[in-house]
Amino acid sequence: MSLQWSRGGDLLRLQTLGWFPLLVTVGPVGRTSRAHRDAIARLVAAARAKGGKTLSDSQLVGYLPQAELRWQRALSERVRLSRAEQILEARRCPRCRAWVENSATHCAGCRHRFTPAEDEDRDQLTGQARATITSAERVLSELARGVLLNGLAPPDQDQLSVQREEATSVVMRRG
Ligand SMILES: [Zn+2]
């Protein structure tokens, strides 16, 4: 993303270099004027007031190659988060595959009554979902704070996924 401001004959350009955290560079187009310097100073002050930081050239060199990977990591953490939130709310009926609210004793679709073993499985999955939410939220917050990728927990530490849940349901059906 790129933005430009003009005032009189002076032009200032802001260019996005990355997300998580939002990384921008700002500078004059053409020769630097007093208006450019004032505008940049106001922009930097506004960013700092909101918790922003200015980076040196050498710090920037650490972030730039990560911009794409940081974006992908944030997306995958958001997917983990939303799957885990769904598992916290509902489980699959082993008979008709409908999503059923976790607290329900029967499936609203086919009236299947959940067995104690299925309840145990639900409890195990919701426990994993809570752990996933904690870890995904931590990674997202660290990405936003600018922790470098090698300082983050490795991706997909847990095995919580829709696939796993499907596999569990198939096993339960045989039993
Ligand atoms: Zn059902």
CSV table of N, CA, C and O in Angstrom, one decimal, residues 124-171:
chain,number,residue,atom,x,y,z
A,124,GLN,N,-11.8,-33.6,26.2
A,124,GLN,CA,-10.4,-33.6,25.8
A,124,GLN,C,-10.2,-32.6,24.6
A,124,GLN,O,-9.2,-31.8,24.7
A,125,LEU,N,-11.1,-32.6,23.6
A,125,LEU,CA,-11.0,-31.6,22.5
A,125,LEU,C,-11.1,-30.2,23.0
A,125,LEU,O,-10.3,-29.3,22.5
A,126,THR,N,-12.0,-29.9,23.9
A,126,THR,CA,-12.2,-28.5,24.3
A,126,THR,C,-11.0,-28.1,25.1
A,126,THR,O,-10.5,-26.9,25.1
A,127,GLY,N,-10.4,-29.0,25.9
A,127,GLY,CA,-9.1,-28.7,26.6
A,127,GLY,C,-8.0,-28.3,25.6
A,127,GLY,O,-7.3,-27.3,25.8
A,128,GLN,N,-7.9,-29.1,24.6
A,128,GLN,CA,-6.9,-28.8,23.5
A,128,GLN,C,-7.2,-27.5,22.8
A,128,GLN,O,-6.3,-26.7,22.5
A,129,ALA,N,-8.5,-27.2,22.6
A,129,ALA,CA,-8.9,-26.0,22.0
A,129,ALA,C,-8.5,-24.8,22.8
A,129,ALA,O,-8.1,-23.8,22.3
A,130,ARG,N,-8.7,-24.9,24.2
A,130,ARG,CA,-8.3,-23.8,25.0
A,130,ARG,C,-6.8,-23.5,24.9
A,130,ARG,O,-6.4,-22.4,24.9
A,131,ALA,N,-6.1,-24.6,24.9
A,131,ALA,CA,-4.6,-24.5,24.8
A,131,ALA,C,-4.2,-23.8,23.5
A,131,ALA,O,-3.3,-23.0,23.4
A,132,THR,N,-4.9,-24.2,22.4
A,132,THR,CA,-4.7,-23.7,21.1
A,132,THR,C,-5.0,-22.2,21.1
A,132,THR,O,-4.2,-21.4,20.5
A,133,ILE,N,-6.1,-21.8,21.7
A,133,ILE,CA,-6.5,-20.4,21.7
A,133,ILE,C,-5.4,-19.6,22.4
A,133,ILE,O,-4.9,-18.5,21.9
A,134,THR,N,-4.9,-20.1,23.6
A,134,THR,CA,-3.9,-19.4,24.3
A,134,THR,C,-2.6,-19.2,23.5
A,134,THR,O,-2.1,-18.1,23.4
A,135,SER,N,-2.2,-20.3,22.8
A,135,SER,CA,-1.0,-20.2,22.1
A,135,SER,C,-1.1,-19.3,20.8
A,135,SER,O,-0.3,-18.6,20.5
A,136,ALA,N,-2.3,-19.5,20.1
A,136,ALA,CA,-2.5,-18.6,18.9
A,136,ALA,C,-2.6,-17.2,19.2
A,136,ALA,O,-2.0,-16.3,18.6
A,137,GLU,N,-3.2,-16.8,20.4
A,137,GLU,CA,-3.3,-15.4,20.8
A,137,GLU,C,-2.0,-14.9,21.1
A,137,GLU,O,-1.6,-13.7,20.9
A,138,ARG,N,-1.2,-15.7,21.8
A,138,ARG,CA,0.2,-15.3,22.2
A,138,ARG,C,1.0,-15.0,20.9
A,138,ARG,O,1.7,-14.0,20.9
A,139,VAL,N,1.0,-15.9,20.0
A,139,VAL,CA,1.8,-15.7,18.7
A,139,VAL,C,1.3,-14.4,18.0
A,139,VAL,O,2.2,-13.6,17.6
A,140,LEU,N,0.0,-14.2,17.9
A,140,LEU,CA,-0.5,-13.1,17.2
A,140,LEU,C,0.0,-11.8,17.9
A,140,LEU,O,0.3,-10.8,17.2
A,141,SER,N,-0.1,-11.8,19.2
A,141,SER,CA,0.4,-10.6,19.9
A,141,SER,C,1.9,-10.4,19.8
A,141,SER,O,2.3,-9.3,19.6
A,142,GLU,N,2.6,-11.5,19.8
A,142,GLU,CA,4.1,-11.3,19.6
A,142,GLU,C,4.4,-10.8,18.2
A,142,GLU,O,5.3,-10.0,18.0
A,143,LEU,N,3.7,-11.3,17.2
A,143,LEU,CA,3.9,-10.9,15.8
A,143,LEU,C,3.6,-9.4,15.7
A,143,LEU,O,4.4,-8.6,15.1
A,144,ALA,N,2.5,-8.9,16.4
A,144,ALA,CA,2.1,-7.5,16.3
A,144,ALA,C,3.2,-6.7,17.1
A,144,ALA,O,3.4,-5.5,16.7
A,145,ARG,N,3.8,-7.2,18.1
A,145,ARG,CA,4.8,-6.5,18.9
A,145,ARG,C,6.1,-6.5,18.2
A,145,ARG,O,7.1,-5.8,18.6
A,146,GLY,N,6.3,-7.3,17.1
A,146,GLY,CA,7.5,-7.3,16.3
A,146,GLY,C,8.5,-8.3,16.7
A,146,GLY,O,9.7,-8.2,16.3
A,147,VAL,N,8.1,-9.3,17.6
A,147,VAL,CA,9.1,-10.4,17.9
A,147,VAL,C,9.5,-11.1,16.6
A,147,VAL,O,8.6,-11.4,15.8
A,148,LEU,N,10.8,-11.3,16.4
A,148,LEU,CA,11.2,-11.9,15.1
A,148,LEU,C,10.8,-13.3,15.1
A,148,LEU,O,10.5,-14.0,16.1
A,149,LEU,N,10.6,-13.8,13.8
A,149,LEU,CA,10.0,-15.2,13.7
A,149,LEU,C,10.8,-16.3,14.4
A,149,LEU,O,10.2,-17.2,15.0
A,150,ASN,N,12.1,-16.2,14.5
A,150,ASN,CA,12.8,-17.2,15.2
A,150,ASN,C,12.7,-17.1,16.7
A,150,ASN,O,13.1,-18.0,17.4
A,151,GLY,N,12.0,-16.1,17.2
A,151,GLY,CA,11.7,-15.9,18.6
A,151,GLY,C,10.4,-16.4,19.0
A,151,GLY,O,10.0,-16.5,20.1
A,152,LEU,N,9.6,-16.8,18.0
A,152,LEU,CA,8.2,-17.3,18.2
A,152,LEU,C,8.2,-18.8,18.4
A,152,LEU,O,9.1,-19.5,18.0
A,153,ALA,N,7.1,-19.3,19.0
A,153,ALA,CA,6.9,-20.8,19.1
A,153,ALA,C,6.8,-21.3,17.7
A,153,ALA,O,6.3,-20.6,16.8
A,154,PRO,N,7.3,-22.5,17.4
A,154,PRO,CA,7.2,-23.1,16.1
A,154,PRO,C,5.7,-23.2,15.7
A,154,PRO,O,4.9,-23.4,16.6
A,155,PRO,N,5.3,-23.1,14.4
A,155,PRO,CA,3.9,-23.2,14.0
A,155,PRO,C,3.3,-24.6,14.3
A,155,PRO,O,4.0,-25.6,14.3
A,156,ASP,N,2.0,-24.6,14.5
A,156,ASP,CA,1.2,-25.9,14.7
A,156,ASP,C,1.9,-26.8,15.7
A,156,ASP,O,2.1,-28.0,15.5
A,157,GLN,N,2.1,-26.3,16.9
A,157,GLN,CA,2.6,-27.1,18.0
A,157,GLN,C,1.6,-28.2,18.4
A,157,GLN,O,2.0,-29.3,18.7
A,158,ASP,N,0.3,-27.9,18.4
A,158,ASP,CA,-0.6,-28.9,18.8
A,158,ASP,C,-1.2,-29.6,17.6
A,158,ASP,O,-1.0,-29.2,16.4
A,159,GLN,N,-1.9,-30.7,17.8
A,159,GLN,CA,-2.4,-31.4,16.7
A,159,GLN,C,-3.9,-31.2,16.5
A,159,GLN,O,-4.6,-31.9,15.8
A,160,LEU,N,-4.4,-30.1,17.1
A,160,LEU,CA,-5.8,-29.8,17.1
A,160,LEU,C,-6.2,-29.3,15.7
A,160,LEU,O,-5.7,-28.3,15.2
A,161,SER,N,-7.0,-30.1,15.0
A,161,SER,CA,-7.5,-29.6,13.7
A,161,SER,C,-8.8,-30.4,13.4
A,161,SER,O,-9.2,-31.3,14.1
A,162,VAL,N,-9.5,-29.9,12.4
A,162,VAL,CA,-10.7,-30.5,12.0
A,162,VAL,C,-10.4,-32.0,11.6
A,162,VAL,O,-11.2,-32.9,11.9
A,163,GLN,N,-9.3,-32.2,10.9
A,163,GLN,CA,-8.9,-33.6,10.5
A,163,GLN,C,-8.9,-34.5,11.7
A,163,GLN,O,-9.4,-35.6,11.7
A,164,ARG,N,-8.2,-34.1,12.7
A,164,ARG,CA,-8.1,-34.9,13.9
A,164,ARG,C,-9.5,-35.2,14.5
A,164,ARG,O,-9.8,-36.4,14.9
A,165,GLU,N,-10.3,-34.2,14.5
A,165,GLU,CA,-11.7,-34.4,15.1
A,165,GLU,C,-12.4,-35.4,14.2
A,165,GLU,O,-13.1,-36.3,14.7
A,166,GLU,N,-12.3,-35.3,12.9
A,166,GLU,CA,-12.9,-36.3,12.0
A,166,GLU,C,-12.5,-37.7,12.3
A,166,GLU,O,-13.3,-38.6,12.4
A,167,ALA,N,-11.1,-37.9,12.5
A,167,ALA,CA,-10.6,-39.2,12.7
A,167,ALA,C,-11.1,-39.8,14.0
A,167,ALA,O,-11.5,-40.9,14.1
A,168,THR,N,-11.2,-38.9,15.1
A,168,THR,CA,-11.7,-39.4,16.4
A,168,THR,C,-13.2,-39.8,16.2
A,168,THR,O,-13.6,-40.9,16.7
A,169,SER,N,-14.0,-39.1,15.4
A,169,SER,CA,-15.4,-39.4,15.3
A,169,SER,C,-15.5,-40.8,14.6
A,169,SER,O,-16.4,-41.6,14.9
A,170,VAL,N,-14.7,-41.0,13.6
A,170,VAL,CA,-14.7,-42.3,12.9
A,170,VAL,C,-14.4,-43.5,13.8
A,170,VAL,O,-15.1,-44.5,13.8
A,171,VAL,N,-13.4,-43.3,14.6
A,171,VAL,CA,-13.0,-44.3,15.6
A,171,VAL,C,-14.2,-44.6,16.6
A,171,VAL,O,-14.6,-45.7,16.8
